[in-house]
mmCIF file with all atom_site columns, C-alpha atoms in Angstrom:
data_model
loop_
_atom_site.group_PDB
_atom_site.id
_atom_site.type_symbol
_atom_site.label_atom_id
_atom_site.label_alt_id
_atom_site.label_comp_id
_atom_site.label_asym_id
_atom_site.label_entity_id
_atom_site.label_seq_id
_atom_site.pdbx_PDB_ins_code
_atom_site.Cartn_x
_atom_site.Cartn_y
_atom_site.Cartn_z
_atom_site.occupancy
_atom_site.B_iso_or_equiv
_atom_site.pdbx_formal_charge
_atom_site.auth_seq_id
_atom_site.auth_comp_id
_atom_site.auth_asym_id
_atom_site.auth_atom_id
_atom_site.pdbx_PDB_model_num
ATOM 1   C CA . ASP A 1 1   ? -18.967 4.052   3.740  1.00 53.00 ? 1   ASP A CA 1
ATOM 2   C CA . THR A 1 2   ? -20.370 0.540   5.748  1.00 73.00 ? 2   THR A CA 1
ATOM 3   C CA . GLY A 1 3   ? -16.453 -0.479  6.724  1.00 91.00 ? 3   GLY A CA 1
ATOM 4   C CA . VAL A 1 4   ? -14.766 -3.961  5.252  1.00 94.00 ? 4   VAL A CA 1
ATOM 5   C CA . SER A 1 5   ? -17.033 -6.459  4.748  1.00 95.00 ? 5   SER A CA 1
ATOM 6   C CA . GLN A 1 6   ? -16.082 -9.681  3.867  1.00 96.00 ? 6   GLN A CA 1
ATOM 7   C CA . ASN A 1 7   ? -18.610 -13.162 2.819  1.00 97.00 ? 7   ASN A CA 1
ATOM 8   C CA . PRO A 1 8   ? -19.676 -15.882 3.685  1.00 97.00 ? 8   PRO A CA 1
ATOM 9   C CA . ARG A 1 9   ? -19.200 -15.557 7.222  1.00 95.00 ? 9   ARG A CA 1
ATOM 10  C CA . HIS A 1 10  ? -19.650 -18.885 8.324  1.00 96.00 ? 10  HIS A CA 1
ATOM 11  C CA . LYS A 1 11  ? -18.544 -22.044 6.425  1.00 97.00 ? 11  LYS A CA 1
ATOM 12  C CA . ILE A 1 12  ? -18.682 -25.043 6.395  1.00 98.00 ? 12  ILE A CA 1
ATOM 13  C CA . THR A 1 13  ? -16.771 -27.435 4.031  1.00 98.00 ? 13  THR A CA 1
ATOM 14  C CA . LYS A 1 14  ? -15.891 -31.092 3.478  1.00 98.00 ? 14  LYS A CA 1
ATOM 15  C CA . ARG A 1 15  ? -12.383 -31.852 3.501  1.00 97.00 ? 15  ARG A CA 1
ATOM 16  C CA . GLY A 1 16  ? -10.660 -32.015 0.477  1.00 97.00 ? 16  GLY A CA 1
ATOM 17  C CA . GLN A 1 17  ? -13.252 -28.713 -1.022 1.00 98.00 ? 17  GLN A CA 1
ATOM 18  C CA . ASN A 1 18  ? -12.077 -25.459 -3.002 1.00 98.00 ? 18  ASN A CA 1
ATOM 19  C CA . VAL A 1 19  ? -13.935 -22.494 -0.559 1.00 98.00 ? 19  VAL A CA 1
ATOM 20  C CA . THR A 1 20  ? -12.803 -19.473 -1.177 1.00 98.00 ? 20  THR A CA 1
ATOM 21  C CA . PHE A 1 21  ? -14.103 -16.656 1.195  1.00 97.00 ? 21  PHE A CA 1
ATOM 22  C CA . ARG A 1 22  ? -13.821 -12.037 -0.844 1.00 98.00 ? 22  ARG A CA 1
ATOM 23  C CA . CYS A 1 23  ? -13.172 -9.249  0.984  1.00 98.00 ? 23  CYS A CA 1
ATOM 24  C CA . ASP A 1 24  ? -13.937 -6.265  -0.137 1.00 97.00 ? 24  ASP A CA 1
ATOM 25  C CA . PRO A 1 25  ? -12.068 -2.978  1.752  1.00 96.00 ? 25  PRO A CA 1
ATOM 26  C CA . ILE A 1 26  ? -13.193 0.002   2.590  1.00 95.00 ? 26  ILE A CA 1
ATOM 27  C CA . SER A 1 27  ? -13.124 2.614   -0.482 1.00 92.00 ? 27  SER A CA 1
ATOM 28  C CA . GLU A 1 28  ? -9.993  4.132   -1.934 1.00 89.00 ? 28  GLU A CA 1
ATOM 29  C CA . HIS A 1 29  ? -8.060  1.633   1.076  1.00 93.00 ? 29  HIS A CA 1
ATOM 30  C CA . ASN A 1 30  ? -4.809  1.203   -1.013 1.00 93.00 ? 30  ASN A CA 1
ATOM 31  C CA . ARG A 1 31  ? -3.880  -1.350  1.270  1.00 94.00 ? 31  ARG A CA 1
ATOM 32  C CA . LEU A 1 32  ? -5.400  -4.529  2.031  1.00 96.00 ? 32  LEU A CA 1
ATOM 33  C CA . TYR A 1 33  ? -4.155  -7.811  4.165  1.00 95.00 ? 33  TYR A CA 1
ATOM 34  C CA . TRP A 1 34  ? -5.470  -11.725 5.080  1.00 97.00 ? 34  TRP A CA 1
ATOM 35  C CA . TYR A 1 35  ? -4.946  -12.930 8.135  1.00 96.00 ? 35  TYR A CA 1
ATOM 36  C CA . ARG A 1 36  ? -5.905  -16.147 10.099 1.00 96.00 ? 36  ARG A CA 1
ATOM 37  C CA . GLN A 1 37  ? -7.317  -16.480 13.919 1.00 94.00 ? 37  GLN A CA 1
ATOM 38  C CA . THR A 1 38  ? -7.239  -19.846 15.227 1.00 92.00 ? 38  THR A CA 1
ATOM 39  C CA . LEU A 1 39  ? -8.660  -20.378 19.235 1.00 86.00 ? 39  LEU A CA 1
ATOM 40  C CA . GLY A 1 40  ? -6.504  -18.729 21.805 1.00 83.00 ? 40  GLY A CA 1
ATOM 41  C CA . GLN A 1 41  ? -3.706  -17.317 19.160 1.00 88.00 ? 41  GLN A CA 1
ATOM 42  C CA . GLY A 1 42  ? -3.481  -13.188 17.982 1.00 91.00 ? 42  GLY A CA 1
ATOM 43  C CA . PRO A 1 43  ? -4.219  -13.313 14.023 1.00 94.00 ? 43  PRO A CA 1
ATOM 44  C CA . GLU A 1 44  ? -1.714  -14.430 12.150 1.00 93.00 ? 44  GLU A CA 1
ATOM 45  C CA . PHE A 1 45  ? -0.761  -12.254 8.733  1.00 93.00 ? 45  PHE A CA 1
ATOM 46  C CA . LEU A 1 46  ? -0.968  -14.187 5.713  1.00 95.00 ? 46  LEU A CA 1
ATOM 47  C CA . THR A 1 47  ? 0.320   -11.993 2.733  1.00 95.00 ? 47  THR A CA 1
ATOM 48  C CA . TYR A 1 48  ? -1.617  -7.745  1.610  1.00 94.00 ? 48  TYR A CA 1
ATOM 49  C CA . PHE A 1 49  ? -2.034  -6.172  -2.093 1.00 95.00 ? 49  PHE A CA 1
ATOM 50  C CA . GLN A 1 50  ? -0.345  -2.622  -2.499 1.00 93.00 ? 50  GLN A CA 1
ATOM 51  C CA . ASN A 1 51  ? -3.005  -1.965  -4.880 1.00 93.00 ? 51  ASN A CA 1
ATOM 52  C CA . GLU A 1 52  ? -3.889  -4.778  -6.659 1.00 93.00 ? 52  GLU A CA 1
ATOM 53  C CA . ALA A 1 53  ? 0.414   -6.300  -6.100 1.00 93.00 ? 53  ALA A CA 1
ATOM 54  C CA . GLN A 1 54  ? 0.522   -8.697  -3.664 1.00 92.00 ? 54  GLN A CA 1
ATOM 55  C CA . LEU A 1 55  ? 3.354   -7.700  -2.403 1.00 92.00 ? 55  LEU A CA 1
ATOM 56  C CA . GLU A 1 56  ? 4.111   -10.221 1.298  1.00 89.00 ? 56  GLU A CA 1
ATOM 57  C CA . LYS A 1 57  ? 3.425   -13.552 1.846  1.00 90.00 ? 57  LYS A CA 1
ATOM 58  C CA . SER A 1 58  ? 3.266   -15.057 5.201  1.00 90.00 ? 58  SER A CA 1
ATOM 59  C CA . ARG A 1 59  ? 5.269   -19.138 5.460  1.00 87.00 ? 59  ARG A CA 1
ATOM 60  C CA . LEU A 1 60  ? 1.960   -19.636 6.446  1.00 83.00 ? 60  LEU A CA 1
ATOM 61  C CA . LEU A 1 61  ? 0.364   -19.798 2.884  1.00 85.00 ? 61  LEU A CA 1
ATOM 62  C CA . SER A 1 62  ? 0.563   -22.480 1.505  1.00 89.00 ? 62  SER A CA 1
ATOM 63  C CA . ASP A 1 63  ? 0.597   -23.353 -2.358 1.00 93.00 ? 63  ASP A CA 1
ATOM 64  C CA . ARG A 1 64  ? -3.140  -23.991 -1.337 1.00 96.00 ? 64  ARG A CA 1
ATOM 65  C CA . PHE A 1 65  ? -3.819  -20.622 -0.381 1.00 96.00 ? 65  PHE A CA 1
ATOM 66  C CA . SER A 1 66  ? -3.785  -18.756 -3.296 1.00 96.00 ? 66  SER A CA 1
ATOM 67  C CA . ALA A 1 67  ? -5.209  -14.051 -3.279 1.00 97.00 ? 67  ALA A CA 1
ATOM 68  C CA . GLU A 1 68  ? -6.297  -12.179 -5.212 1.00 96.00 ? 68  GLU A CA 1
ATOM 69  C CA . ARG A 1 69  ? -7.321  -8.363  -5.979 1.00 96.00 ? 69  ARG A CA 1
ATOM 70  C CA . PRO A 1 70  ? -7.483  -8.259  -9.382 1.00 92.00 ? 70  PRO A CA 1
ATOM 71  C CA . LYS A 1 71  ? -8.785  -4.514  -9.863 1.00 88.00 ? 71  LYS A CA 1
ATOM 72  C CA . GLY A 1 72  ? -7.858  -3.005  -7.014 1.00 87.00 ? 72  GLY A CA 1
ATOM 73  C CA . SER A 1 73  ? -10.772 -3.169  -5.004 1.00 92.00 ? 73  SER A CA 1
ATOM 74  C CA . PHE A 1 74  ? -12.496 -6.494  -3.187 1.00 97.00 ? 74  PHE A CA 1
ATOM 75  C CA . SER A 1 75  ? -10.420 -9.184  -2.874 1.00 98.00 ? 75  SER A CA 1
ATOM 76  C CA . THR A 1 76  ? -9.991  -13.799 -2.710 1.00 98.00 ? 76  THR A CA 1
ATOM 77  C CA . LEU A 1 77  ? -8.749  -15.201 -0.417 1.00 98.00 ? 77  LEU A CA 1
ATOM 78  C CA . GLU A 1 78  ? -9.379  -19.592 -2.263 1.00 97.00 ? 78  GLU A CA 1
ATOM 79  C CA . ILE A 1 79  ? -7.771  -22.546 -0.648 1.00 97.00 ? 79  ILE A CA 1
ATOM 80  C CA . GLN A 1 80  ? -7.477  -26.032 -2.561 1.00 97.00 ? 80  GLN A CA 1
ATOM 81  C CA . ARG A 1 81  ? -7.814  -28.886 -0.866 1.00 97.00 ? 81  ARG A CA 1
ATOM 82  C CA . THR A 1 82  ? -8.818  -28.239 2.335  1.00 98.00 ? 82  THR A CA 1
ATOM 83  C CA . GLU A 1 83  ? -7.901  -29.673 5.147  1.00 96.00 ? 83  GLU A CA 1
ATOM 84  C CA . GLN A 1 84  ? -9.500  -30.023 8.854  1.00 96.00 ? 84  GLN A CA 1
ATOM 85  C CA . GLY A 1 85  ? -5.994  -27.942 9.955  1.00 95.00 ? 85  GLY A CA 1
ATOM 86  C CA . ASP A 1 86  ? -7.265  -25.089 7.865  1.00 96.00 ? 86  ASP A CA 1
ATOM 87  C CA . SER A 1 87  ? -9.996  -24.069 10.082 1.00 97.00 ? 87  SER A CA 1
ATOM 88  C CA . ALA A 1 88  ? -10.071 -21.152 11.335 1.00 96.00 ? 88  ALA A CA 1
ATOM 89  C CA . MET A 1 89  ? -11.991 -17.689 11.166 1.00 95.00 ? 89  MET A CA 1
ATOM 90  C CA . TYR A 1 90  ? -9.751  -15.794 8.328  1.00 97.00 ? 90  TYR A CA 1
ATOM 91  C CA . LEU A 1 91  ? -9.701  -11.842 8.843  1.00 96.00 ? 91  LEU A CA 1
ATOM 92  C CA . CYS A 1 92  ? -9.464  -9.417  6.206  1.00 96.00 ? 92  CYS A CA 1
ATOM 93  C CA . ALA A 1 93  ? -8.263  -5.555  6.993  1.00 94.00 ? 93  ALA A CA 1
ATOM 94  C CA . SER A 1 94  ? -7.964  -2.536  4.435  1.00 93.00 ? 94  SER A CA 1
ATOM 95  C CA . SER A 1 95  ? -6.046  0.688   5.038  1.00 90.00 ? 95  SER A CA 1
ATOM 96  C CA . LEU A 1 96  ? -5.440  3.977   3.089  1.00 89.00 ? 96  LEU A CA 1
ATOM 97  C CA . GLN A 1 97  ? -1.834  3.189   2.667  1.00 79.00 ? 97  GLN A CA 1
ATOM 98  C CA . ARG A 1 98  ? 1.396   2.141   4.728  1.00 74.00 ? 98  ARG A CA 1
ATOM 99  C CA . ASP A 1 99  ? 2.002   3.356   7.757  1.00 68.00 ? 99  ASP A CA 1
ATOM 100 C CA . THR A 1 100 ? -2.102  4.192   8.735  1.00 76.00 ? 100 THR A CA 1
ATOM 101 C CA . GLN A 1 101 ? -4.679  2.268   10.612 1.00 79.00 ? 101 GLN A CA 1
ATOM 102 C CA . ALA A 1 102 ? -5.681  -0.511  9.610  1.00 85.00 ? 102 ALA A CA 1
ATOM 103 C CA . PHE A 1 103 ? -9.733  -1.666  9.741  1.00 88.00 ? 103 PHE A CA 1
ATOM 104 C CA . PHE A 1 104 ? -10.716 -5.176  10.086 1.00 90.00 ? 104 PHE A CA 1
ATOM 105 C CA . GLY A 1 105 ? -13.820 -7.333  8.243  1.00 92.00 ? 105 GLY A CA 1
ATOM 106 C CA . GLN A 1 106 ? -15.986 -9.756  10.559 1.00 91.00 ? 106 GLN A CA 1
ATOM 107 C CA . GLY A 1 107 ? -14.724 -12.140 9.582  1.00 94.00 ? 107 GLY A CA 1
ATOM 108 C CA . THR A 1 108 ? -14.400 -15.819 7.890  1.00 96.00 ? 108 THR A CA 1
ATOM 109 C CA . ARG A 1 109 ? -15.618 -18.519 10.465 1.00 95.00 ? 109 ARG A CA 1
ATOM 110 C CA . LEU A 1 110 ? -13.961 -21.578 8.012  1.00 97.00 ? 110 LEU A CA 1
ATOM 111 C CA . THR A 1 111 ? -15.023 -25.445 9.346  1.00 97.00 ? 111 THR A CA 1
ATOM 112 C CA . VAL A 1 112 ? -13.298 -27.921 7.771  1.00 98.00 ? 112 VAL A CA 1
ATOM 113 C CA . VAL A 1 113 ? -14.898 -31.079 8.273  1.00 97.00 ? 113 VAL A CA 1
ATOM 114 C CA . GLY B 2 1   ? 11.738  -11.018 13.821 1.00 54.00 ? 1   GLY B CA 1
ATOM 115 C CA . GLU B 2 2   ? 8.880   -9.064  15.039 1.00 64.00 ? 2   GLU B CA 1
ATOM 116 C CA . ASP B 2 3   ? 7.648   -10.310 18.086 1.00 86.00 ? 3   ASP B CA 1
ATOM 117 C CA . VAL B 2 4   ? 4.336   -8.191  20.725 1.00 92.00 ? 4   VAL B CA 1
ATOM 118 C CA . GLU B 2 5   ? 4.198   -10.548 24.042 1.00 94.00 ? 5   GLU B CA 1
ATOM 119 C CA . GLN B 2 6   ? 1.085   -9.837  26.142 1.00 95.00 ? 6   GLN B CA 1
ATOM 120 C CA . SER B 2 7   ? 0.380   -11.907 29.648 1.00 91.00 ? 7   SER B CA 1
ATOM 121 C CA . LEU B 2 8   ? -2.555  -14.243 28.357 1.00 91.00 ? 8   LEU B CA 1
ATOM 122 C CA . PHE B 2 9   ? -5.459  -13.054 30.973 1.00 95.00 ? 9   PHE B CA 1
ATOM 123 C CA . LEU B 2 10  ? -5.951  -10.967 33.895 1.00 97.00 ? 10  LEU B CA 1
ATOM 124 C CA . SER B 2 11  ? -8.535  -11.089 36.288 1.00 97.00 ? 11  SER B CA 1
ATOM 125 C CA . VAL B 2 12  ? -10.084 -6.919  37.919 1.00 97.00 ? 12  VAL B CA 1
ATOM 126 C CA . ARG B 2 13  ? -12.664 -6.657  39.571 1.00 97.00 ? 13  ARG B CA 1
ATOM 127 C CA . GLU B 2 14  ? -16.347 -4.987  37.741 1.00 96.00 ? 14  GLU B CA 1
ATOM 128 C CA . GLY B 2 15  ? -15.107 -0.815  39.496 1.00 97.00 ? 15  GLY B CA 1
ATOM 129 C CA . ASP B 2 16  ? -11.134 -1.367  39.464 1.00 97.00 ? 16  ASP B CA 1
ATOM 130 C CA . SER B 2 17  ? -9.045  -0.062  36.525 1.00 97.00 ? 17  SER B CA 1
ATOM 131 C CA . SER B 2 18  ? -7.430  -2.987  34.516 1.00 97.00 ? 18  SER B CA 1
ATOM 132 C CA . VAL B 2 19  ? -4.125  -2.825  33.208 1.00 97.00 ? 19  VAL B CA 1
ATOM 133 C CA . ILE B 2 20  ? -2.674  -5.367  30.491 1.00 98.00 ? 20  ILE B CA 1
ATOM 134 C CA . ASN B 2 21  ? 0.903   -5.053  28.978 1.00 97.00 ? 21  ASN B CA 1
ATOM 135 C CA . CYS B 2 22  ? 2.489   -5.641  25.719 1.00 96.00 ? 22  CYS B CA 1
ATOM 136 C CA . THR B 2 23  ? 6.379   -6.143  24.715 1.00 96.00 ? 23  THR B CA 1
ATOM 137 C CA . TYR B 2 24  ? 7.290   -5.188  21.466 1.00 93.00 ? 24  TYR B CA 1
ATOM 138 C CA . THR B 2 25  ? 10.416  -5.453  19.617 1.00 88.00 ? 25  THR B CA 1
ATOM 139 C CA . ASP B 2 26  ? 9.914   -3.941  15.853 1.00 81.00 ? 26  ASP B CA 1
ATOM 140 C CA . SER B 2 27  ? 11.616  0.014   17.061 1.00 77.00 ? 27  SER B CA 1
ATOM 141 C CA . SER B 2 28  ? 10.267  0.987   13.558 1.00 79.00 ? 28  SER B CA 1
ATOM 142 C CA . SER B 2 29  ? 6.376   1.330   13.986 1.00 78.00 ? 29  SER B CA 1
ATOM 143 C CA . THR B 2 30  ? 4.750   3.422   13.391 1.00 81.00 ? 30  THR B CA 1
ATOM 144 C CA . TYR B 2 31  ? 1.723   2.811   14.726 1.00 86.00 ? 31  TYR B CA 1
ATOM 145 C CA . LEU B 2 32  ? 0.339   1.083   18.338 1.00 91.00 ? 32  LEU B CA 1
ATOM 146 C CA . TYR B 2 33  ? -2.941  0.028   18.458 1.00 93.00 ? 33  TYR B CA 1
ATOM 147 C CA . TRP B 2 34  ? -5.496  -1.471  20.672 1.00 95.00 ? 34  TRP B CA 1
ATOM 148 C CA . TYR B 2 35  ? -8.111  -4.366  19.704 1.00 94.00 ? 35  TYR B CA 1
ATOM 149 C CA . LYS B 2 36  ? -10.737 -5.238  21.655 1.00 95.00 ? 36  LYS B CA 1
ATOM 150 C CA . GLN B 2 37  ? -12.539 -8.868  20.351 1.00 93.00 ? 37  GLN B CA 1
ATOM 151 C CA . GLU B 2 38  ? -15.691 -9.733  22.385 1.00 91.00 ? 38  GLU B CA 1
ATOM 152 C CA . PRO B 2 39  ? -16.840 -13.551 22.134 1.00 84.00 ? 39  PRO B CA 1
ATOM 153 C CA . GLY B 2 40  ? -17.705 -15.162 18.336 1.00 78.00 ? 40  GLY B CA 1
ATOM 154 C CA . ALA B 2 41  ? -17.297 -10.623 16.956 1.00 81.00 ? 41  ALA B CA 1
ATOM 155 C CA . GLY B 2 42  ? -14.515 -9.127  14.592 1.00 82.00 ? 42  GLY B CA 1
ATOM 156 C CA . LEU B 2 43  ? -11.600 -6.357  16.080 1.00 87.00 ? 43  LEU B CA 1
ATOM 157 C CA . GLN B 2 44  ? -13.032 -3.866  17.407 1.00 88.00 ? 44  GLN B CA 1
ATOM 158 C CA . LEU B 2 45  ? -9.707  -1.116  17.700 1.00 88.00 ? 45  LEU B CA 1
ATOM 159 C CA . LEU B 2 46  ? -10.461 0.077   20.771 1.00 93.00 ? 46  LEU B CA 1
ATOM 160 C CA . THR B 2 47  ? -7.712  2.907   20.874 1.00 93.00 ? 47  THR B CA 1
ATOM 161 C CA . TYR B 2 48  ? -4.085  3.427   19.258 1.00 91.00 ? 48  TYR B CA 1
ATOM 162 C CA . ILE B 2 49  ? -0.755  6.007   19.782 1.00 92.00 ? 49  ILE B CA 1
ATOM 163 C CA . PHE B 2 50  ? 1.306   6.810   17.506 1.00 90.00 ? 50  PHE B CA 1
ATOM 164 C CA . SER B 2 51  ? 5.425   6.061   18.147 1.00 88.00 ? 51  SER B CA 1
ATOM 165 C CA . ASN B 2 52  ? 6.030   9.539   18.828 1.00 90.00 ? 52  ASN B CA 1
ATOM 166 C CA . MET B 2 53  ? 4.009   10.127  21.736 1.00 92.00 ? 53  MET B CA 1
ATOM 167 C CA . ASP B 2 54  ? 4.338   9.512   25.227 1.00 94.00 ? 54  ASP B CA 1
ATOM 168 C CA . MET B 2 55  ? 0.111   8.830   25.848 1.00 96.00 ? 55  MET B CA 1
ATOM 169 C CA . LYS B 2 56  ? -2.742  9.110   24.830 1.00 96.00 ? 56  LYS B CA 1
ATOM 170 C CA . GLN B 2 57  ? -6.093  9.812   26.797 1.00 95.00 ? 57  GLN B CA 1
ATOM 171 C CA . ASP B 2 58  ? -9.646  8.689   25.489 1.00 92.00 ? 58  ASP B CA 1
ATOM 172 C CA . GLN B 2 59  ? -12.459 8.658   28.173 1.00 95.00 ? 59  GLN B CA 1
ATOM 173 C CA . ARG B 2 60  ? -12.223 5.610   30.518 1.00 96.00 ? 60  ARG B CA 1
ATOM 174 C CA . LEU B 2 61  ? -8.648  4.932   29.141 1.00 97.00 ? 61  LEU B CA 1
ATOM 175 C CA . THR B 2 62  ? -5.517  5.515   28.785 1.00 97.00 ? 62  THR B CA 1
ATOM 176 C CA . VAL B 2 63  ? -2.245  3.867   26.766 1.00 97.00 ? 63  VAL B CA 1
ATOM 177 C CA . LEU B 2 64  ? 1.368   4.008   28.015 1.00 97.00 ? 64  LEU B CA 1
ATOM 178 C CA . LEU B 2 65  ? 4.270   4.147   25.311 1.00 96.00 ? 65  LEU B CA 1
ATOM 179 C CA . ASN B 2 66  ? 7.381   3.706   26.763 1.00 94.00 ? 66  ASN B CA 1
ATOM 180 C CA . LYS B 2 67  ? 9.595   3.357   23.415 1.00 92.00 ? 67  LYS B CA 1
ATOM 181 C CA . LYS B 2 68  ? 13.272  2.394   24.525 1.00 92.00 ? 68  LYS B CA 1
ATOM 182 C CA . ASP B 2 69  ? 11.606  -0.538  27.088 1.00 93.00 ? 69  ASP B CA 1
ATOM 183 C CA . LYS B 2 70  ? 9.331   -1.406  23.515 1.00 93.00 ? 70  LYS B CA 1
ATOM 184 C CA . HIS B 2 71  ? 6.425   -1.219  25.991 1.00 95.00 ? 71  HIS B CA 1
ATOM 185 C CA . LEU B 2 72  ? 3.175   -0.474  25.423 1.00 96.00 ? 72  LEU B CA 1
ATOM 186 C CA . SER B 2 73  ? 0.388   0.123   28.240 1.00 97.00 ? 73  SER B CA 1
ATOM 187 C CA . LEU B 2 74  ? -3.180  -0.597  28.205 1.00 98.00 ? 74  LEU B CA 1
ATOM 188 C CA . ARG B 2 75  ? -5.517  0.933   31.629 1.00 98.00 ? 75  ARG B CA 1
ATOM 189 C CA . ILE B 2 76  ? -8.952  1.064   31.299 1.00 97.00 ? 76  ILE B CA 1
ATOM 190 C CA . ALA B 2 77  ? -10.250 2.618   34.273 1.00 97.00 ? 77  ALA B CA 1
ATOM 191 C CA . ASP B 2 78  ? -14.301 2.019   36.059 1.00 97.00 ? 78  ASP B CA 1
ATOM 192 C CA . THR B 2 79  ? -13.788 -1.365  34.750 1.00 97.00 ? 79  THR B CA 1
ATOM 193 C CA . GLN B 2 80  ? -17.368 -1.783  33.653 1.00 96.00 ? 80  GLN B CA 1
ATOM 194 C CA . THR B 2 81  ? -19.167 -6.149  32.962 1.00 95.00 ? 81  THR B CA 1
ATOM 195 C CA . GLY B 2 82  ? -18.799 -5.310  28.960 1.00 94.00 ? 82  GLY B CA 1
ATOM 196 C CA . ASP B 2 83  ? -14.936 -4.754  29.491 1.00 96.00 ? 83  ASP B CA 1
ATOM 197 C CA . SER B 2 84  ? -15.143 -8.681  29.217 1.00 96.00 ? 84  SER B CA 1
ATOM 198 C CA . ALA B 2 85  ? -13.250 -9.673  26.079 1.00 96.00 ? 85  ALA B CA 1
ATOM 199 C CA . ILE B 2 86  ? -9.668  -10.298 24.536 1.00 96.00 ? 86  ILE B CA 1
ATOM 200 C CA . TYR B 2 87  ? -7.376  -6.684  24.068 1.00 97.00 ? 87  TYR B CA 1
ATOM 201 C CA . PHE B 2 88  ? -4.949  -7.913  21.849 1.00 96.00 ? 88  PHE B CA 1
ATOM 202 C CA . CYS B 2 89  ? -1.681  -5.736  21.892 1.00 95.00 ? 89  CYS B CA 1
ATOM 203 C CA . ALA B 2 90  ? -0.236  -4.796  17.932 1.00 93.00 ? 90  ALA B CA 1
ATOM 204 C CA . GLU B 2 91  ? 2.921   -2.693  15.863 1.00 90.00 ? 91  GLU B CA 1
ATOM 205 C CA . ASN B 2 92  ? 2.645   -2.055  12.550 1.00 84.00 ? 92  ASN B CA 1
ATOM 206 C CA . GLY B 2 93  ? 6.207   -2.654  11.588 1.00 72.00 ? 93  GLY B CA 1
ATOM 207 C CA . ASP B 2 94  ? 7.524   -3.640  8.245  1.00 70.00 ? 94  ASP B CA 1
ATOM 208 C CA . ASP B 2 95  ? 4.897   -3.035  6.171  1.00 77.00 ? 95  ASP B CA 1
ATOM 209 C CA . LYS B 2 96  ? 2.200   -5.177  8.172  1.00 84.00 ? 96  LYS B CA 1
ATOM 210 C CA . ILE B 2 97  ? 0.472   -5.045  11.713 1.00 88.00 ? 97  ILE B CA 1
ATOM 211 C CA . ILE B 2 98  ? 2.163   -8.061  13.985 1.00 90.00 ? 98  ILE B CA 1
ATOM 212 C CA . PHE B 2 99  ? -0.359  -8.652  16.661 1.00 93.00 ? 99  PHE B CA 1
ATOM 213 C CA . GLY B 2 100 ? 0.343   -10.134 20.770 1.00 94.00 ? 100 GLY B CA 1
ATOM 214 C CA . LYS B 2 101 ? -1.704  -13.788 21.652 1.00 93.00 ? 101 LYS B CA 1
ATOM 215 C CA . GLY B 2 102 ? -3.725  -11.001 23.363 1.00 95.00 ? 102 GLY B CA 1
ATOM 216 C CA . THR B 2 103 ? -4.935  -11.125 26.850 1.00 97.00 ? 103 THR B CA 1
ATOM 217 C CA . ARG B 2 104 ? -8.146  -12.420 28.110 1.00 96.00 ? 104 ARG B CA 1
ATOM 218 C CA . LEU B 2 105 ? -9.908  -10.036 30.602 1.00 97.00 ? 105 LEU B CA 1
ATOM 219 C CA . HIS B 2 106 ? -12.489 -11.209 32.826 1.00 96.00 ? 106 HIS B CA 1
ATOM 220 C CA . ILE B 2 107 ? -14.190 -9.262  34.839 1.00 96.00 ? 107 ILE B CA 1
ATOM 221 C CA . LEU B 2 108 ? -15.550 -10.606 39.056 1.00 93.00 ? 108 LEU B CA 1
ATOM 222 C CA . PRO B 2 109 ? -17.787 -9.097  40.885 1.00 88.00 ? 109 PRO B CA 1
#
């Protein structure tokens, strides 16, 4: 197992376009988390899944953001009508279950121009 | 609410010990973590401690936990230039990991 994998690593998009990121967690990890990190800040929680169920969404996750984990394995994060303020590093993490270590992917860096 | 606080900047001379401090609010946290992030890189789990432990040592790293005061520290012995990075303290309260803003460790020659 090579760890948590995120694709793409970098994405540049024009304002108003839609983008989708993918996260492949460590196999057999039930929990999957999405975070956003902007310059000079720590990662901020966006949402998490227990298997295919999305259990919590942060108020940071506006209605332009949607996340799915259809089969309880990989997850996608879509941002519709991107804005410049969406520029950030989007991090995915997975853990075996609650209260176990979470492992992070390398992140997808989004730049909205 | 959940909150993790840490100082933003620390300068240490090469070869000295670095001590990075953190306070957290969620007393139900099972794990407390230290992550390292180098420029342009992802988050690397450096070490962690169970909430029922007071101390954990791993080579040059020592983690101290004062659960009563909700205070966590990371000591790096014999600090090297390769230790230059941002260090994030984090807790896993309430089903998700909450991070501090990070402490940038700067190594002086």
